[in-house]
XYZ file of N, CA and C in Angstrom:
519
model
N 11.891 154.250 42.125
C 11.557 155.062 40.864
C 11.171 154.270 39.815
N 12.012 152.989 39.757
C 11.592 151.841 38.807
C 9.972 151.478 38.922
N 9.866 151.315 40.079
C 8.441 150.757 40.331
C 7.258 151.765 39.981
N 7.758 152.826 40.259
C 6.423 153.891 39.721
C 6.729 154.115 38.591
N 7.802 154.322 37.380
C 7.901 154.152 36.213
C 7.104 152.713 35.390
N 6.969 151.973 35.860
C 6.011 151.069 35.532
C 4.557 150.702 36.046
N 4.340 151.898 36.669
C 2.874 151.849 37.224
C 2.643 150.788 38.536
N 3.791 150.676 39.080
C 3.465 149.755 40.361
C 3.746 150.636 41.776
N 2.614 150.270 42.434
C 2.631 150.898 44.004
C 3.091 149.774 45.021
N 3.634 150.494 45.804
C 4.365 149.609 47.079
C 3.743 150.252 48.049
N 3.000 149.142 48.848
C 2.270 149.285 49.961
C 2.925 148.469 51.097
N 3.079 149.338 52.468
C 3.322 148.320 53.627
C 2.535 147.887 54.228
N 2.813 146.855 55.152
C 1.948 146.366 56.198
C 1.008 147.265 57.226
N 1.777 148.730 57.207
C 1.335 149.661 57.932
C 0.466 150.607 57.196
N 0.300 150.368 55.679
C -0.651 151.282 55.363
C -2.273 151.010 55.351
N -3.305 151.826 55.062
C -4.349 151.872 55.755
C -5.026 150.533 54.660
N -4.579 150.672 53.419
C -5.368 149.672 52.276
C -4.555 148.164 52.331
N -3.863 148.214 53.230
C -3.343 146.645 53.346
C -4.178 145.801 53.652
N -4.551 144.811 53.314
C -5.555 144.055 53.559
C -5.587 143.115 54.742
N -6.565 143.316 55.356
C -6.696 142.897 56.692
C -6.533 141.353 57.189
N -7.142 140.440 56.093
C -6.867 139.145 56.055
C -5.568 138.950 56.146
N -4.607 139.441 55.244
C -3.251 139.106 54.943
C -2.767 139.485 55.956
N -2.811 140.424 56.859
C -2.241 140.747 58.167
C -2.276 139.650 59.049
N -3.245 138.888 59.351
C -3.640 137.700 60.001
C -2.647 136.384 59.967
N -2.025 136.147 58.893
C -1.075 135.237 58.530
C 0.020 134.995 59.173
N 0.775 134.085 59.283
C 1.964 133.813 59.536
C 3.032 134.443 58.829
N 3.716 135.255 59.682
C 5.005 135.894 58.528
C 4.244 136.759 57.260
N 3.366 137.896 57.572
C 2.686 138.626 56.524
C 3.893 139.314 55.706
N 3.785 139.555 54.449
C 4.878 140.371 53.791
C 4.700 141.717 54.312
N 6.058 142.249 54.548
C 6.084 143.831 55.041
C 5.732 144.411 53.931
N 6.260 144.355 52.919
C 5.635 145.125 51.374
C 4.956 144.230 50.791
N 4.084 144.631 49.622
C 3.499 144.169 48.706
C 3.500 145.250 47.292
N 4.222 144.683 46.270
C 4.122 145.501 44.883
C 2.904 145.186 44.614
N 1.980 146.386 43.822
C 0.837 146.295 43.286
C 0.703 147.075 41.824
N -0.150 146.326 41.017
C -0.384 146.908 40.052
C -1.862 146.878 39.471
N -2.429 147.983 39.138
C -3.650 147.710 38.253
C -4.804 148.609 39.872
N -5.705 148.090 40.312
C -6.542 148.630 40.900
C -6.177 148.725 42.118
N -6.382 149.355 43.284
C -6.108 149.370 44.517
C -6.320 148.215 45.708
N -5.515 147.743 46.505
C -6.487 146.709 47.246
C -7.261 147.341 48.279
N -7.984 146.756 48.578
C -8.965 146.911 49.948
C -8.413 146.511 51.054
N -8.837 147.172 52.232
C -8.575 146.909 53.421
C -9.355 145.674 53.757
N -10.578 145.617 53.471
C -11.495 144.389 53.521
C -12.309 144.223 52.253
N -12.192 142.803 51.951
C -13.064 142.656 50.480
C -13.086 141.166 50.668
N -14.303 140.625 50.173
C -14.538 139.464 50.155
C -14.010 138.732 49.113
N -13.193 137.865 49.237
C -12.297 137.249 48.248
C -12.296 135.364 48.390
N -12.440 134.924 47.598
C -12.108 133.475 47.560
C -10.821 133.060 46.506
N -10.348 132.006 46.936
C -8.930 131.769 45.998
C -9.474 130.627 45.288
N -8.979 130.403 43.798
C -9.440 129.141 43.101
C -8.004 128.724 42.622
N -7.719 127.574 43.131
C -6.377 127.095 42.679
C -6.589 126.102 42.261
N -5.522 125.052 41.480
C -5.387 123.643 40.867
C -4.366 123.631 39.749
N -4.557 122.160 39.079
C -3.469 121.590 38.576
C -3.226 122.540 37.283
N -2.008 122.366 36.843
C -1.607 123.009 35.108
C -2.121 121.831 34.202
N -2.399 120.536 34.322
C -3.021 119.623 33.619
C -4.403 119.275 33.809
N -5.590 120.210 33.604
C -6.607 120.245 33.775
C -7.837 119.140 32.696
N -8.894 118.514 33.379
C -9.310 117.877 32.534
C -10.848 118.909 32.002
N -11.584 118.536 31.041
C -12.638 119.123 30.458
C -13.503 119.590 31.778
N -13.723 118.531 32.467
C -14.428 118.837 33.814
C -13.926 119.973 34.694
N -12.535 119.604 34.982
C -11.734 120.928 35.807
C -12.025 122.189 35.176
N -11.856 122.272 33.869
C -12.007 123.638 33.436
C -13.804 124.226 33.259
N -14.513 123.309 33.294
C -16.159 123.637 33.531
C -16.277 123.983 34.740
N -15.737 123.437 35.765
C -16.255 123.381 37.253
C -15.528 125.037 37.485
N -14.110 125.062 37.066
C -13.566 126.438 37.231
C -14.262 127.591 36.803
N -14.813 127.429 35.598
C -15.665 128.085 34.964
C -17.049 128.761 35.955
N -17.710 127.793 36.152
C -18.987 127.682 36.921
C -18.535 128.313 38.338
N -17.547 127.714 38.855
C -17.238 128.385 40.370
C -16.846 129.856 40.378
N -16.445 130.342 39.244
C -15.661 131.522 39.211
C -16.901 132.647 38.793
N -17.790 131.931 38.037
C -19.086 132.901 37.790
C -19.878 133.099 38.850
N -20.053 131.975 39.872
C -21.035 131.928 40.973
C -20.480 132.991 41.661
N -18.918 133.041 42.194
C -18.649 134.048 42.843
C -18.621 135.254 42.563
N -18.339 135.617 41.253
C -18.592 136.949 40.871
C -19.847 137.445 40.508
N -20.656 136.668 40.610
C -22.072 137.204 40.498
C -22.648 137.621 42.022
N -21.840 136.994 42.945
C -22.197 137.392 44.365
C -20.981 138.448 45.194
N -20.744 139.175 43.827
C -19.811 140.400 44.166
C -18.273 139.834 44.897
N -17.888 138.275 44.722
C -16.476 138.109 45.704
C -15.431 138.187 44.745
N -14.211 138.709 45.056
C -13.142 138.428 44.362
C -12.801 137.522 44.142
N -11.992 137.095 43.057
C -11.316 135.830 42.566
C -9.961 136.000 43.046
N -9.346 135.312 43.645
C -7.604 135.242 43.785
C -7.148 134.062 43.409
N -5.736 134.009 42.529
C -5.416 132.765 42.202
C -3.690 133.382 41.832
N -3.104 132.406 41.234
C -1.548 132.697 41.150
C -1.196 132.734 39.651
N -2.154 132.991 38.745
C -1.852 133.289 37.601
C -0.949 132.331 36.710
N -0.873 131.103 37.229
C 0.057 129.870 36.981
C -1.007 129.311 35.666
N -0.292 128.452 34.744
C -1.182 127.835 34.030
C -2.197 126.857 34.282
N -3.183 126.652 33.552
C -4.319 125.624 34.071
C -5.131 126.347 34.684
N -5.831 125.902 35.853
C -6.766 126.423 36.501
C -6.947 127.835 36.983
N -5.723 128.034 37.554
C -5.616 129.407 37.921
C -5.720 130.681 36.599
N -5.279 130.169 35.506
C -5.361 130.977 34.164
C -6.780 131.113 34.033
N -7.727 130.013 33.897
C -8.869 129.806 33.750
C -9.764 130.563 34.588
N -9.642 130.736 35.761
C -10.443 131.452 36.811
C -10.047 132.873 36.455
N -8.717 133.452 36.261
C -8.455 134.661 36.061
C -9.058 135.226 34.560
N -9.028 134.373 33.799
C -9.760 134.734 32.494
C -11.097 134.827 32.577
N -11.890 134.186 33.251
C -13.389 134.104 33.284
C -13.608 135.295 34.136
N -12.699 135.583 34.939
C -13.257 137.077 35.635
C -13.034 138.179 35.185
N -12.331 138.404 34.068
C -11.942 138.978 33.163
C -12.962 139.244 32.064
N -13.028 137.903 31.716
C -14.457 138.045 30.491
C -16.035 138.676 30.979
N -15.893 138.219 32.331
C -17.625 138.782 32.624
C -17.066 139.921 33.881
N -16.036 140.666 33.295
C -15.867 142.394 34.099
C -15.707 141.773 35.708
N -15.475 141.075 36.095
C -15.061 140.607 37.535
C -13.870 141.035 38.056
N -13.891 141.404 39.233
C -12.557 141.867 40.004
C -11.532 140.375 40.467
N -10.355 140.457 39.735
C -9.366 139.277 40.512
C -8.426 139.539 40.746
N -7.509 138.875 41.646
C -6.304 139.358 42.172
C -5.179 138.225 41.746
N -4.212 138.678 41.073
C -3.412 137.724 40.643
C -2.029 138.159 41.301
N -1.854 136.706 42.230
C -0.642 136.703 43.007
C 0.707 136.268 42.248
N 1.796 137.111 41.945
C 2.821 136.322 41.477
C 3.917 135.754 42.472
N 4.707 134.771 41.618
C 5.832 134.295 42.643
C 7.034 134.656 42.014
N 7.344 135.911 41.484
C 8.234 136.680 40.855
C 8.048 138.240 40.875
N 8.880 138.965 40.543
C 8.589 140.538 40.630
C 7.615 140.769 39.448
N 6.737 141.820 39.617
C 5.627 142.123 38.991
C 6.256 142.549 37.450
N 7.151 142.617 37.057
C 7.950 143.162 35.933
C 8.375 141.856 35.063
N 8.193 140.756 35.820
C 8.874 139.104 35.348
C 7.274 138.381 35.488
N 6.556 138.354 33.970
C 5.267 137.699 34.135
C 5.690 136.292 33.627
N 5.160 135.651 34.317
C 5.321 134.063 34.367
C 4.063 133.278 34.905
N 3.364 132.566 33.513
C 4.119 131.986 32.342
C 4.154 133.321 31.217
N 5.113 133.379 30.255
C 4.826 134.210 29.550
C 4.062 134.586 28.733
N 2.820 133.286 28.518
C 1.928 133.200 27.912
C 0.722 134.261 28.186
N 0.836 134.564 29.686
C -0.354 135.387 30.391
C 0.046 136.804 30.610
N 1.030 137.015 29.604
C 1.384 138.530 29.638
C -0.105 139.455 29.307
N -0.637 139.141 28.388
C -1.895 139.926 28.013
C -2.983 139.715 28.888
N -3.166 138.883 29.536
C -4.043 138.540 30.763
C -3.685 139.365 31.829
N -2.438 139.239 32.149
C -1.987 140.232 33.059
C -2.314 141.600 33.338
N -2.086 142.173 31.695
C -2.640 143.691 31.557
C -4.245 143.730 31.723
N -4.911 142.764 30.848
C -6.367 142.837 31.572
C -7.170 142.625 32.664
N -6.059 142.068 33.421
C -6.442 141.726 35.136
C -6.456 143.416 35.662
N -5.574 143.979 35.391
C -5.254 145.505 35.975
C -6.601 146.594 35.528
N -7.227 146.038 34.537
C -8.341 147.091 34.523
C -9.433 147.080 35.668
N -9.735 145.874 36.062
C -10.517 145.785 37.416
C -9.955 145.456 38.452
N -8.905 144.483 38.318
C -8.293 143.717 39.131
C -6.924 144.137 39.622
N -6.167 143.468 40.366
C -4.946 143.820 40.689
C -3.800 142.523 40.941
N -2.545 142.928 40.136
C -1.517 142.080 40.181
C -0.827 142.604 41.537
N -0.362 141.532 42.163
C 0.357 141.691 43.644
C 1.736 140.630 43.729
N 2.669 141.249 44.311
C 3.834 140.366 44.675
C 4.695 140.841 45.762
N 5.358 139.978 46.396
C 6.337 140.428 47.647
C 7.451 140.583 47.150
N 7.717 140.069 45.728
C 9.276 140.066 45.363
C 9.586 141.308 44.775
N 10.771 141.797 44.826
C 11.063 143.120 44.250
C 11.257 142.891 42.792
N 11.053 144.040 42.038
C 11.505 143.930 40.647
C 12.541 143.352 40.195
N 12.374 142.605 39.096
C 13.474 141.863 38.404
C 13.463 140.352 39.434
N 12.876 140.031 40.005
C 12.872 138.371 40.579
C 12.286 137.720 39.680
N 13.239 136.549 39.445
C 12.594 135.725 38.707
C 12.036 134.406 39.319
N 11.164 133.864 38.578
C 10.032 132.942 39.049
C 10.760 131.582 39.739
N 11.328 131.831 40.815
C 12.341 130.536 41.110
C 11.255 129.570 42.077
N 11.658 128.256 41.699
C 10.842 127.498 42.653
C 10.271 127.846 44.194
N 11.468 128.285 44.520
C 11.216 128.622 46.359
C 10.228 129.539 46.399
N 9.898 130.268 45.343
C 8.989 131.769 45.233
C 7.417 131.138 45.556
N 7.402 130.204 45.054
C 6.171 129.704 45.009
C 5.109 129.491 46.291
N 5.970 128.648 46.989
C 5.126 128.309 48.454
C 4.772 129.505 49.383
N 5.794 130.517 48.898
C 5.685 131.904 49.620
C 4.487 132.839 48.931
N 4.393 132.167 47.698
C 3.010 133.119 46.811
C 1.607 132.431 47.390
N 1.896 131.691 47.370
C 0.754 130.273 48.121
C 0.162 130.685 49.444
N 0.943 131.281 50.336
C 0.464 131.805 51.529
C -0.167 133.103 51.566
N 0.205 133.893 50.729
C -0.661 135.124 49.979
C -1.587 135.079 49.303
N -1.889 133.856 48.551
C -3.050 133.520 48.011
C -4.102 133.195 48.605
N -3.734 132.447 49.827
C -4.806 131.986 50.845
C -5.212 132.916 51.855
N -3.907 133.810 52.229
C -3.942 134.827 53.122
C -5.283 136.146 52.653
N -5.326 136.332 51.486
C -5.985 137.197 51.133
C -7.420 136.832 50.964
N -7.679 135.220 51.268
C -8.951 134.726 50.941
C -10.000 134.377 52.163
N -11.050 134.488 52.147
C -11.703 133.696 53.045
C -11.822 132.058 52.708
N -11.472 131.553 51.829
C -12.041 130.265 51.541
C -10.876 130.001 50.465
N -10.258 128.708 50.017
C -9.791 128.169 49.098
C -10.589 126.824 48.315
N -10.733 127.225 47.105
C -11.278 126.168 46.471
C -10.368 125.573 45.370
N -10.035 124.185 45.780
C -9.002 123.467 44.856
C -9.647 122.693 43.687
N -9.309 122.771 42.452
C -9.775 122.055 41.549
C -8.704 121.201 40.711
N -9.158 119.983 40.878
C -8.151 119.017 40.286
C -6.836 119.015 40.708
N -6.175 118.566 41.697
C -5.115 118.790 42.315
C -4.235 117.350 42.940
N -3.244 117.057 42.934
C -2.364 116.139 43.255
C -2.509 116.123 44.720
N -2.413 114.805 45.238
C -1.997 115.027 47.169
C -0.780 116.058 47.450
N 0.133 116.032 46.638
C 1.269 116.929 47.365
C 1.562 118.266 46.573
N 0.653 118.409 45.562
C 0.342 119.822 44.738
C 0.790 120.896 45.578
N 1.107 122.098 44.702
C 1.066 123.677 45.438
C -0.413 123.576 45.929
N -1.352 123.395 44.921
C -2.633 123.700 45.408
C -3.319 123.116 46.574
N -2.696 121.997 46.830
C -3.340 121.335 48.183
C -2.339 122.033 49.020
N -1.332 122.577 49.334
C -0.652 123.041 50.220
C -1.187 124.573 50.440
N -1.730 125.273 49.549
C -2.127 126.472 49.419
C -3.486 126.475 50.549
N -4.302 125.219 50.289
C -5.618 125.264 50.848
C -5.219 124.711 52.207
N -4.274 124.261 53.057
C -3.809 123.747 54.071
C -3.072 125.011 54.990
């Protein structure tokens, strides 16, 4: 009931619109909390992930890659984190493309807080998703779990500026 009041749909692994690619990962989430546009069973998508502390070249590269993907009707998937993730989502919204933001918290706990407006804008053509129940805080252990969903939804993962042991690198592996 709380999810419905917030405009959040819950889909299960057995629903017809549960993403096909996500079904193929190790330990796929049984439930997904979704807000915005419905997920598709089949969707051409590429993840863009990277550092929170980006350079001007990293920003330019992210914008360019995002626009190239959008112009080919490819969905951009990322994690709504500060930095490269935020740039990719903002670029998709700016140009009216579809983007999927995967949360490391419940969908009612926007993290980082400065992306609250962006998360609302994503819902117009894209989707916010999480495997975490409402009220779940963005705990450090949630992000590796989130990252498997980001890569699991995507045919490929583009890493823009990331350290050797960063979450972005782990997402790509």
